[in-house]
Every structure is written in C-alpha cells, then in structure tokens.
Tab-separated table of C-alpha atoms in Angstrom:
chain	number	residue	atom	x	y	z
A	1	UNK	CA	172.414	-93.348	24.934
A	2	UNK	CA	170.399	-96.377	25.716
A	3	UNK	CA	172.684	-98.477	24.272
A	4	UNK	CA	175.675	-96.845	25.262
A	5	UNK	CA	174.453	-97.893	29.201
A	6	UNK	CA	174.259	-101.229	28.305
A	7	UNK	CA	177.844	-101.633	27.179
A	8	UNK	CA	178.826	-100.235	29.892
A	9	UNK	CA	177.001	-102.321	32.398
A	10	UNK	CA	177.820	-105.405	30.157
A	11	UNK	CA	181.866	-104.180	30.791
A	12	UNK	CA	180.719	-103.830	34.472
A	13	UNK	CA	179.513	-107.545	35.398
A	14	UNK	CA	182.311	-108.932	32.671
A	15	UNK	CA	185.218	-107.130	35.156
A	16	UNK	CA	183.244	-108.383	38.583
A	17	UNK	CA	183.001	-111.833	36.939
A	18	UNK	CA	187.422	-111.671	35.931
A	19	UNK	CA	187.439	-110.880	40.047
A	20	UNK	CA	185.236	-113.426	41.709
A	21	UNK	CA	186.515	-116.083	39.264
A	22	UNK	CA	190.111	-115.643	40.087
A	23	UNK	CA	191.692	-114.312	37.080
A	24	UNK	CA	194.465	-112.088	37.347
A	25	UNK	CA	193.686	-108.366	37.287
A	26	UNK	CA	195.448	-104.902	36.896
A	27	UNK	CA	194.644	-102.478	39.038
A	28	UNK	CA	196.911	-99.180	39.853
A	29	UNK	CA	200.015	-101.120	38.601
A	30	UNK	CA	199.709	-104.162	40.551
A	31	UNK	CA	198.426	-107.776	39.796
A	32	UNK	CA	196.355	-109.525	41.412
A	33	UNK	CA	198.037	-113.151	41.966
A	34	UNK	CA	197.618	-116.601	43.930
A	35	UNK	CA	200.032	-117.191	46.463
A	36	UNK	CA	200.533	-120.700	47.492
A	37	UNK	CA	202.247	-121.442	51.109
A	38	UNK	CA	203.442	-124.596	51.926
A	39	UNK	CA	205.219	-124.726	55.734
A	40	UNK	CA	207.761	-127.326	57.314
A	41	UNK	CA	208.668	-127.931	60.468
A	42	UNK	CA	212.286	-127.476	60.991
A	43	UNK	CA	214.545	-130.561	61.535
A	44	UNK	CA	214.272	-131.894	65.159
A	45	UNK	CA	216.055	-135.069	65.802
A	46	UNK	CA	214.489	-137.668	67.452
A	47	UNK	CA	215.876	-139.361	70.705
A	48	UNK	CA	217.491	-142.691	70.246
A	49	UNK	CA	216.585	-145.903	71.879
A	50	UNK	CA	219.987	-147.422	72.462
A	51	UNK	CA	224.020	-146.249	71.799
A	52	UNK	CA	224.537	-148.322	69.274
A	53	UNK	CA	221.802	-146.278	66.809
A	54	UNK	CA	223.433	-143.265	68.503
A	55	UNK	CA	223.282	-141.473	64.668
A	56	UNK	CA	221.885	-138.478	64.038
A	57	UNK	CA	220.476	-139.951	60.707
A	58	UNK	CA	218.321	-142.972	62.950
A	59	UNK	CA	216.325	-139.912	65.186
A	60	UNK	CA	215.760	-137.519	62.934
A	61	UNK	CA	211.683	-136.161	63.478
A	62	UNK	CA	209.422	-135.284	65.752
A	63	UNK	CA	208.875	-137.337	68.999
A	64	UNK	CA	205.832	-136.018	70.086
A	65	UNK	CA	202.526	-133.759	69.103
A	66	UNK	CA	204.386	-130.952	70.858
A	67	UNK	CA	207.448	-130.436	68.582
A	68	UNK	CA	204.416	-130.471	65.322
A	69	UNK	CA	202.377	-127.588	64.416
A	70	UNK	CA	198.698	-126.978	66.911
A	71	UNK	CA	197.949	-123.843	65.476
A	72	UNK	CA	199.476	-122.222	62.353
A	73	UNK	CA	199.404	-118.308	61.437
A	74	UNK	CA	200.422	-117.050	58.381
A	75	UNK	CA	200.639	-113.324	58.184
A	76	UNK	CA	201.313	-111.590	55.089
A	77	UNK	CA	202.786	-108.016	54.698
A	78	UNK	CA	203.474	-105.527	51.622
A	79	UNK	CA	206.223	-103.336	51.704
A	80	UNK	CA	203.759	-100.300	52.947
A	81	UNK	CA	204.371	-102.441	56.166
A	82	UNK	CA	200.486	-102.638	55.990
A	83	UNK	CA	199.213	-106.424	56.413
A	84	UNK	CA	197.445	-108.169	53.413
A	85	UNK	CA	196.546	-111.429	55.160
A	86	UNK	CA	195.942	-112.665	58.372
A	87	UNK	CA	195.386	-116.169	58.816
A	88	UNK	CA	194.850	-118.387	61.503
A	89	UNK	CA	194.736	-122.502	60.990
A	90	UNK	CA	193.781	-124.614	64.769
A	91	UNK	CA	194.777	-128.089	63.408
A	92	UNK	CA	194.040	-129.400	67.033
A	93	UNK	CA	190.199	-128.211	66.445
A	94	UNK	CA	187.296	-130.845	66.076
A	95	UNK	CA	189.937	-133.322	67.522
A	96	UNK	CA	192.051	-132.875	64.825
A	97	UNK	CA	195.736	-134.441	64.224
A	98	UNK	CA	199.564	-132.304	64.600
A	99	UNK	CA	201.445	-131.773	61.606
A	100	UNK	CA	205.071	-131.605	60.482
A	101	UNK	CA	203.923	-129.771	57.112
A	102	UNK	CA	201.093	-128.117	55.529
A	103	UNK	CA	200.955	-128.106	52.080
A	104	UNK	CA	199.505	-124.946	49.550
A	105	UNK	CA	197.656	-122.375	51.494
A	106	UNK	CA	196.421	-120.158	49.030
A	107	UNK	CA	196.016	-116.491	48.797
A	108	UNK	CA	194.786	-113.858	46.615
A	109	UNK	CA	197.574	-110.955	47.051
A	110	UNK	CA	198.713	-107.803	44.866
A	111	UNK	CA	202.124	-108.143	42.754
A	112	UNK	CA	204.570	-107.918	42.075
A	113	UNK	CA	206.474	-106.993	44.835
A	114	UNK	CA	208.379	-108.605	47.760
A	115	UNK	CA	206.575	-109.387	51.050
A	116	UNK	CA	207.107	-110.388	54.866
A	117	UNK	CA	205.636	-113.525	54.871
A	118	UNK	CA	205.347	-114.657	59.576
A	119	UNK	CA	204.938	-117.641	60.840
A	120	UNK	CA	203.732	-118.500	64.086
A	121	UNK	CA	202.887	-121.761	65.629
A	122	UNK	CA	201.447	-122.827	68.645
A	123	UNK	CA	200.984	-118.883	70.025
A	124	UNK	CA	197.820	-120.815	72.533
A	125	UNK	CA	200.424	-122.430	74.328
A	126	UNK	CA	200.253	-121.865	77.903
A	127	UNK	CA	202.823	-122.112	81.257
A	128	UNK	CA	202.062	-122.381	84.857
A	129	UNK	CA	203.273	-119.121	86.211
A	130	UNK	CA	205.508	-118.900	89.951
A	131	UNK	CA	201.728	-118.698	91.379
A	132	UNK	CA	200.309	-121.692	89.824
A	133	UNK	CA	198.459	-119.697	86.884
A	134	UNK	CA	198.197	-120.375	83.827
A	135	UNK	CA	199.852	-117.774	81.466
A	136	UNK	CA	200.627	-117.401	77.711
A	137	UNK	CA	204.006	-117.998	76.705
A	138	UNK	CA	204.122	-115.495	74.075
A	139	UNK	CA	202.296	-112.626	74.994
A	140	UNK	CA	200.883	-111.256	72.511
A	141	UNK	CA	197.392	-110.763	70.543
A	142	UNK	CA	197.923	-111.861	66.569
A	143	UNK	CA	194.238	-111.397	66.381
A	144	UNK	CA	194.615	-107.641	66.619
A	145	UNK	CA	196.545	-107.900	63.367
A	146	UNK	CA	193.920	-106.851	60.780
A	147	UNK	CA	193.853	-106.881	57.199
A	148	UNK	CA	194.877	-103.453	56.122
A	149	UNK	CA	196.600	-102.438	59.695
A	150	UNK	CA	200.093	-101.081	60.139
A	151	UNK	CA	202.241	-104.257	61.066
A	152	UNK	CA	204.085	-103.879	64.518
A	153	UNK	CA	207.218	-104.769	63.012
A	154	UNK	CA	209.727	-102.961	65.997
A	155	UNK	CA	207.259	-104.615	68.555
A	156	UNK	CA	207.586	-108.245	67.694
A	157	UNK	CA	211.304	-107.648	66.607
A	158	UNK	CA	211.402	-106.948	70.106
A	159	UNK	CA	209.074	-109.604	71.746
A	160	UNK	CA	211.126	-112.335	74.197
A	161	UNK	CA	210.206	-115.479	75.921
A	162	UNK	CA	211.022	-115.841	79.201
A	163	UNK	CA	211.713	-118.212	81.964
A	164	UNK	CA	210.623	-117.881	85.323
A	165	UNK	CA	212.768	-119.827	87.971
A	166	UNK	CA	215.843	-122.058	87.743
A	167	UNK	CA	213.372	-125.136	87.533
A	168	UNK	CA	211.437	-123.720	84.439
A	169	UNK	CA	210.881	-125.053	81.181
A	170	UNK	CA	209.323	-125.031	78.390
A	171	UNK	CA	206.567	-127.345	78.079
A	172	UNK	CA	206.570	-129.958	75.958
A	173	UNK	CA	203.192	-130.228	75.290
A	174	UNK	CA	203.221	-127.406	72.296
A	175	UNK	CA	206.488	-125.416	71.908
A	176	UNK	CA	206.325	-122.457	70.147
A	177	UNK	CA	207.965	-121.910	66.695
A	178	UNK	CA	208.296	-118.697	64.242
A	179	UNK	CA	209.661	-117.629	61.602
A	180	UNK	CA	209.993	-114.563	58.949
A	181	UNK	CA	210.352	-114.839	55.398
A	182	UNK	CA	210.904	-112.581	52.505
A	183	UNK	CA	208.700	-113.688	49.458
A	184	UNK	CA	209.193	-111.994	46.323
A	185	UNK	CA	205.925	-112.098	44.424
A	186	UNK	CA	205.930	-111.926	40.618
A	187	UNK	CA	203.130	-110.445	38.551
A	188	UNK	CA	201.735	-113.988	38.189
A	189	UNK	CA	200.846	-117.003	40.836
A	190	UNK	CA	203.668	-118.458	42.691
A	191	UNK	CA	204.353	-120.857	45.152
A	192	UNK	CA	206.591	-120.634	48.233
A	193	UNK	CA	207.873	-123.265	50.212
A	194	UNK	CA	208.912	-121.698	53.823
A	195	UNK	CA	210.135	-122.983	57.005
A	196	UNK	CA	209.236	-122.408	60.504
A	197	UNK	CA	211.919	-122.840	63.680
A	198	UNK	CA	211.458	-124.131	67.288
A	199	UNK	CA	212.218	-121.054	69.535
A	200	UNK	CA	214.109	-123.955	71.799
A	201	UNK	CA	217.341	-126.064	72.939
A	202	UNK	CA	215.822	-129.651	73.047
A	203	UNK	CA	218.268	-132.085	75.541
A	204	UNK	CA	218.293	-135.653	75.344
A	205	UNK	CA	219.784	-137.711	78.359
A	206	UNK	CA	220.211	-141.339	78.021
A	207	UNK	CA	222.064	-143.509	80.874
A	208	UNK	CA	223.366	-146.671	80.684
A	209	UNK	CA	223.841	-148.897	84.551
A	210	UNK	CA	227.151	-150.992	83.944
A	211	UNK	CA	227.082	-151.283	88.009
A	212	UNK	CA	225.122	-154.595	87.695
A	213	UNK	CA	223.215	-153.477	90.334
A	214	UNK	CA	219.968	-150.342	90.597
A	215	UNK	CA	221.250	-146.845	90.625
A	216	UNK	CA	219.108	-143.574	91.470
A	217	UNK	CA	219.102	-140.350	89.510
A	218	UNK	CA	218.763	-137.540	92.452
A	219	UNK	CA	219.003	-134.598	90.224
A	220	UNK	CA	220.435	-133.417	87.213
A	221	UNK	CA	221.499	-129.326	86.554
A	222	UNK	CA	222.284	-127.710	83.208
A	223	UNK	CA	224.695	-124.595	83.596
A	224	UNK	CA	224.557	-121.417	81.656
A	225	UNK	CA	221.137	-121.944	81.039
A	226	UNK	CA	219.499	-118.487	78.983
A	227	UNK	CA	216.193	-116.603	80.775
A	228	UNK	CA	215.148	-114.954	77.945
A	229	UNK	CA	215.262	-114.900	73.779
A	230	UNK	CA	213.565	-113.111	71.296
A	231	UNK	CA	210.339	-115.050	69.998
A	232	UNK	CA	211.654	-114.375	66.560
A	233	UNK	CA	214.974	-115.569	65.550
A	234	UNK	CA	217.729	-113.356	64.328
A	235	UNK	CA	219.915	-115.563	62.333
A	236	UNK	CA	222.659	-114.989	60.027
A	237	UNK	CA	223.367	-118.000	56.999
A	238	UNK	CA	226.414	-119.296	55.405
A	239	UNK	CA	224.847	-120.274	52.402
A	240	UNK	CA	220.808	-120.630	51.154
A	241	UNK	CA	218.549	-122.205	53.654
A	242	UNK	CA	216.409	-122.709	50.896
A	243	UNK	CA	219.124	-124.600	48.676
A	244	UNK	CA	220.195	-127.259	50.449
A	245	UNK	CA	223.408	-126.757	52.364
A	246	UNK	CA	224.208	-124.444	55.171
A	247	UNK	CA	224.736	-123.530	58.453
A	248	UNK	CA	224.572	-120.719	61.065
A	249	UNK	CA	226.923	-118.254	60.653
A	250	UNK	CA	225.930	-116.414	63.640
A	251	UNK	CA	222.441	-114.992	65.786
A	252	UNK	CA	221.579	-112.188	68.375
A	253	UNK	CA	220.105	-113.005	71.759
A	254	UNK	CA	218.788	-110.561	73.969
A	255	UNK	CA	220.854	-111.480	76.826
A	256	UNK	CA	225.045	-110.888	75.629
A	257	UNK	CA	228.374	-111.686	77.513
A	258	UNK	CA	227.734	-113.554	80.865
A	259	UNK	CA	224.306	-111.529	81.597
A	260	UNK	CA	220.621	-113.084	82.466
A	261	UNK	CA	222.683	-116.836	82.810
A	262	UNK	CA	221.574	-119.277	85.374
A	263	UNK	CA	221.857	-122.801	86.213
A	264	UNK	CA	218.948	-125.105	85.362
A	265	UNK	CA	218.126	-127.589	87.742
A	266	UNK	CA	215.474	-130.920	88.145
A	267	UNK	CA	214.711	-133.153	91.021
A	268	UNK	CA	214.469	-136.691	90.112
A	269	UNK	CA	213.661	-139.763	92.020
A	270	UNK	CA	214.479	-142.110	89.117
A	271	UNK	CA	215.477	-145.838	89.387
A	272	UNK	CA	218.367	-146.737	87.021
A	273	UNK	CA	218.714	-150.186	85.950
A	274	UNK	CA	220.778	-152.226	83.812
A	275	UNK	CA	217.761	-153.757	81.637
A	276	UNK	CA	217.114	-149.922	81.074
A	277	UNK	CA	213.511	-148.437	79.758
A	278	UNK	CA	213.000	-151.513	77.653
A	279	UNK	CA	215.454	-153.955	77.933
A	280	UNK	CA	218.353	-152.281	75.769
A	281	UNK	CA	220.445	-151.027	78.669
A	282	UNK	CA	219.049	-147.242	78.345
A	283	UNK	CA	217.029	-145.293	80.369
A	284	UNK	CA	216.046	-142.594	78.347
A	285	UNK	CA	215.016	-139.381	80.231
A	286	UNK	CA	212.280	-136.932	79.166
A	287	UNK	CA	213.315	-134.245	76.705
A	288	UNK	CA	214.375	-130.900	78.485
A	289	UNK	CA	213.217	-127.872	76.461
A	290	UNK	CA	215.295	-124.516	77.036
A	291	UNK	CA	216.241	-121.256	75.590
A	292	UNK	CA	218.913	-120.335	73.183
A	293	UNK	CA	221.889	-118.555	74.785
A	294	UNK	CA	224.909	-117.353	73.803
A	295	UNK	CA	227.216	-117.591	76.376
A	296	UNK	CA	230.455	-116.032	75.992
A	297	UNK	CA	233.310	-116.096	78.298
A	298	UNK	CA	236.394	-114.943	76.476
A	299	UNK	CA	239.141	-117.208	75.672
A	300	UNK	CA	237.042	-120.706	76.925
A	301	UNK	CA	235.283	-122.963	75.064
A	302	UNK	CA	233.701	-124.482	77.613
A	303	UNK	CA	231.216	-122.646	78.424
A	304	UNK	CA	228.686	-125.031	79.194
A	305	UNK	CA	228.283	-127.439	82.098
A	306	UNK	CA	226.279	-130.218	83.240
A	307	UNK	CA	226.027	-132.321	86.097
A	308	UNK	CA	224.079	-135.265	87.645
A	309	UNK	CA	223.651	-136.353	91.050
A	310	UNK	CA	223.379	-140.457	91.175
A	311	UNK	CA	223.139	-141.983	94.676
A	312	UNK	CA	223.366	-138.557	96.847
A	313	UNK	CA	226.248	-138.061	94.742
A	314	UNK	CA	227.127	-135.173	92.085
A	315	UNK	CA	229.381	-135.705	88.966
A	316	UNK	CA	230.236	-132.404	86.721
A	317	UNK	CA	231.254	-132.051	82.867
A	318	UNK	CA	231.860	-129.484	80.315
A	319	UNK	CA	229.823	-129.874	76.833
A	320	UNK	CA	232.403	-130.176	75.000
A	321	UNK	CA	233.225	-128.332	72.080
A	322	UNK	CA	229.772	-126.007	72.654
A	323	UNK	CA	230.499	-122.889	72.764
A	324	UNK	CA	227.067	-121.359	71.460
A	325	UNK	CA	223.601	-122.854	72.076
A	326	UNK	CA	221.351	-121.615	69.011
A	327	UNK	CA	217.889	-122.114	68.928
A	328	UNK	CA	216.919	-125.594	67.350
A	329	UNK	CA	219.565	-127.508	68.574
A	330	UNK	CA	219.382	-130.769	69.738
A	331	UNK	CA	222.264	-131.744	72.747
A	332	UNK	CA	222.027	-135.936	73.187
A	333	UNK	CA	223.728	-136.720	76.173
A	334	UNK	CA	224.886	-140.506	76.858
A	335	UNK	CA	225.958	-141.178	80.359
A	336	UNK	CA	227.396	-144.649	81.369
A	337	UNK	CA	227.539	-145.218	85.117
A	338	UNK	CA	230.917	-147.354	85.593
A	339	UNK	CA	232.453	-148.615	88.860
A	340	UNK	CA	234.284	-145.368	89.045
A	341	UNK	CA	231.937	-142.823	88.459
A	342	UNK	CA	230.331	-141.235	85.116
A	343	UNK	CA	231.178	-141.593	81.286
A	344	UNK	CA	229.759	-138.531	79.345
A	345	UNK	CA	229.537	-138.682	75.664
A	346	UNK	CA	227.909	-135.617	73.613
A	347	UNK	CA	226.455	-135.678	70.725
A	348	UNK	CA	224.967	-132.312	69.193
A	349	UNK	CA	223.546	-132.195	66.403
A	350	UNK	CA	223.839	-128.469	64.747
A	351	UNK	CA	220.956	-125.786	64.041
A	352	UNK	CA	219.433	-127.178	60.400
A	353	UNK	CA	216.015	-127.009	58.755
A	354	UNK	CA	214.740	-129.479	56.755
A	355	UNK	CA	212.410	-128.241	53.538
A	356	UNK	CA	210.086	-130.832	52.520
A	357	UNK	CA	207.244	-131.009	49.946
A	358	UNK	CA	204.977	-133.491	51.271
A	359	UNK	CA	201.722	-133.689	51.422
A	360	UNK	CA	199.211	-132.004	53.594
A	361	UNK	CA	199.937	-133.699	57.130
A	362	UNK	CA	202.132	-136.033	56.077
C-alpha cells in the first residue's frame, strides 16, 4: 500500500510539472494550447505635403501617436460565450512609445475550438463634453470582463459613439479602434495574425493660393456628417481580408436613410499663402476625424457636400462619386484658390486594412 501511494504521488507532481511547464494537456476533451496574437493597425493614409505626391501609395501610415495603438485589449471568448482571457496592454505607461503592431501575445487557451477573439484600442480616450467635462468616449468598463464571466455580446453589439454638437470631433489625440475576430483554434499552438479598425472618417484638406496675394480661411462645413456609429464595426467582405485582396461589400450604421445627419462645421482664422506651410504652395489643414455614415438619398449620388468660406465668402461642392462614408476612410481634399473662385479635387482612398508581420513596435 505504501508503495502504491508513492506512485501515485510520483504521477501527481509528474502531471503538475506537464502544466506549469507548458506542455499540452488533455483534459475533458480539450487541449490545452498556446495562442499567439499578433495585431496591426489598419491602413491609414498619410496626408501629403504637396499635389504633385498627391498618391495614395506616397501617404500611406500613421501621421501621428493618435492614429497608433495607447492601450491594447485583447479579449478572448469560447463558444460557451464565457471569456477565457482578458488582457489589457498601456503601451503609453512608464513613458512608453505608440505602436502600429504588436507582435505574439501569447496565451494558454483550451482547443480545439473556434473563438471570439476583441480588440480594443485606446478605450482611456477621453472628450470634453457640451459642459467642459471630460468624458469617456466609449463608455464602457472592459475591466468588468472577468475570466470565466458571461461575455456581453448583445451589449457591445449594441454600444455607439456619439457626437455631441455640429462642431464635435473626434480627437486626434487617441482615436479609438476595434475589432472582432473569429479564431479557430486547433488542438495544438497556433498563431493568429488579426487586425484592428479606426472607428473614424479621417479628412485631409490641402489648399493651394494661385491669387499671388494672402487669402483667409473663415470656415469650412462638412455636410451629412453621422452623430452616432456602433463602436464595433459591422462589415460585410468581397473577398478574404486576411488574403490579400478585397473590399467592402457593404456595413450597418445605426443611423439609416436621411436620419441623425447634420452638417459639420469649424471656425478658422487661417492665413493662406502662396509659399504655403513650407514653401511647396500647400497649406495643409489639420486632420478632421468623424463618424461613418451612410447616407442615402435615393436616386443621388451626391450625397455629400462640402464647403469653405475664404475671404467672408462661401464656395459649395459635392464629393464626388461618394455615396457611402465607411469607417476607415480617408477623404483628401485639394482646393486651389484661382482668380475665379475654388478648384476642388477629391481623392478618397477606399476602406482597406493592411496585415503586417513586423516586429514588436515596428
């Protein structure tokens, strides 16, 4: 009997060595496996300098800290709907650097089956509110989300930025991004590269002075502007994001037909010259960060407007050929001031992603 214990015990401390060493284990049918994360930024296009680089090839990236990933959350659920991992990565801690991609975040999870892998970056961002308070743009607590908990699916399927007033925007200085993922673990490791998607409509407006003399920006508006969207995006493909080429077959908004649409508007008191920002001719303006919409007026495919007011005076245009704003889409707006008024050109540059295997902050 004697001995018989000490087999057993022996058996014991072999199987809690095989679990704090990492090897794979089975336990009611499932494996315990590594699951390696690696996350990119989508593509955001980077505003050019001058018209003659006007490519979307020559600004592709990030211009700023704000369109990189802060804060990163990776939340991992099994198809009990029960979450297996949260975890929460502050990249801006200990004065630490943005990042376009992070590269194999592990974790130990049970296989094989096919999870909901979220992504959330930059949920600390914050807003001044109509009162001059600071308030979360998404508001919600990802902390709550413990290991083992029942995942809120309908209540984030459901959760919406907002905008507050016809001047509002979304600051640059973090914008938020998300993202859900279906992962299909196998009964061994595995690695996943994933994507994550700026919940945002970046404009670009560059002006070129052909006057010969200084011009003043007064204002500039932005028609058909969207108040609200859902924090995570519902997106339909043509074709694999994953695999290279596709494109956006279609998404849902919150706000449909000609509802919750306003007109965006900033005051400017902005000198326009003809040596431009830095000598090139163009005077590039600060990005504008709004919501996806999907405007829909029947029968027109002009359904978005914009218009600038130079010298007390307002000029109008139709985007042309926009009829749907999706989220991640970068409108680059070149406006030559003539003798005669205002030459728009448009240049958007459609809803992509980018998947990149780089390594960690690079």
């Amino acid at each position: 009997m004697k001995r018989k214990g000490n087999i057993f015990i022996v058996f014991a401390s072999a199987l809690w060595l095989l679990l704090c060493s990492g090897c794979n284990i089975w336990s009611n049918g499932d494996l315990l496996s590594e699951l390696t994360i690696s996350v990119t930024v989508s593509n955001t296009p980077e505003a050019p300098v001058s018209r003659a680089t006007l490519d979307p090839s020559d600004y592709v990236g990030a211009m700023h800290d704000g369109e990189k990933m802060q804060t990163l959350r990776i939340i991992i659920v099994r198809p009990d709907g029960t979450v297996e991992h949260n975890r929460f990565m502050d990249f801006h801690s200990a004065g630490g650097s943005s990042y376009l991609s992070v590269e194999n975040v592990s974790f130990r999870v049970w296989g094989p089956e096919t999870k909901k892998v979220y992504l959330f970056v930059n949920e600390k961002a914050t807003r001044l509110n109509p009162t001059g308070q600071e308030e979360p743009i998404v508001n919600f607590d990802f902390n709550s989300l413990a290991q083992g908990k029942k995942f809120p699916k309908e209540s984030l399927d459901q959760l919406q930025i907002s905008l507050n007033s016809g001047s509002d925007e979304l600051p640059s200085a973090a914008l938020p991004m998300s993202e859900c993922h279906e992962v299909a673990m196998p009964a061994n490791d595995y690695h996943a590269d994933l994507y994550v998607t700026r919940a945002c409509v970046k404009f670009t407006f560059l002006i070129e002075n052909k006057t010969g003399i200084e011009n003043t920006l007064n204002a500039l508006s932005i028609n058909k502007g969207s108040r609200i969207e859902y924090y995570l995006p519902r997106i339909k493909y043509t074709g694999k994001p994953l695999a290279g080429t596709f494109e956006v077959s279609d998404y849902d908004v919150p706000n449909m037909g000609l509802n919750n649409y306003y007109v965006f508007s900033k005051e400017f008191n902005r000198s326009i010259t003809t040596a431009g920002d830095k000598g090139d001719g163009v005077t590039a303006l600060e990005p504008i960060y709004l919501l996806e919409g999907k405007y829909d007026e029947a029968d027109n495919d002009l359904n978005y407007s914009m218009s600038m007011t130079i010298n007390g005076k307002e000029y109008s245009e139709y985007f042309p050929d926009v009829k749907t704003l999706p989220r991640n889409t970068h409108v680059v707006v070149l406006v030559s001031i003539g003798q005669y008024g205002l030459d728009w050109t448009v240049d958007v540059i459609p809803y992509q992603e980018v998947i990149l295997n780089p390594g960690f902050g690079q």
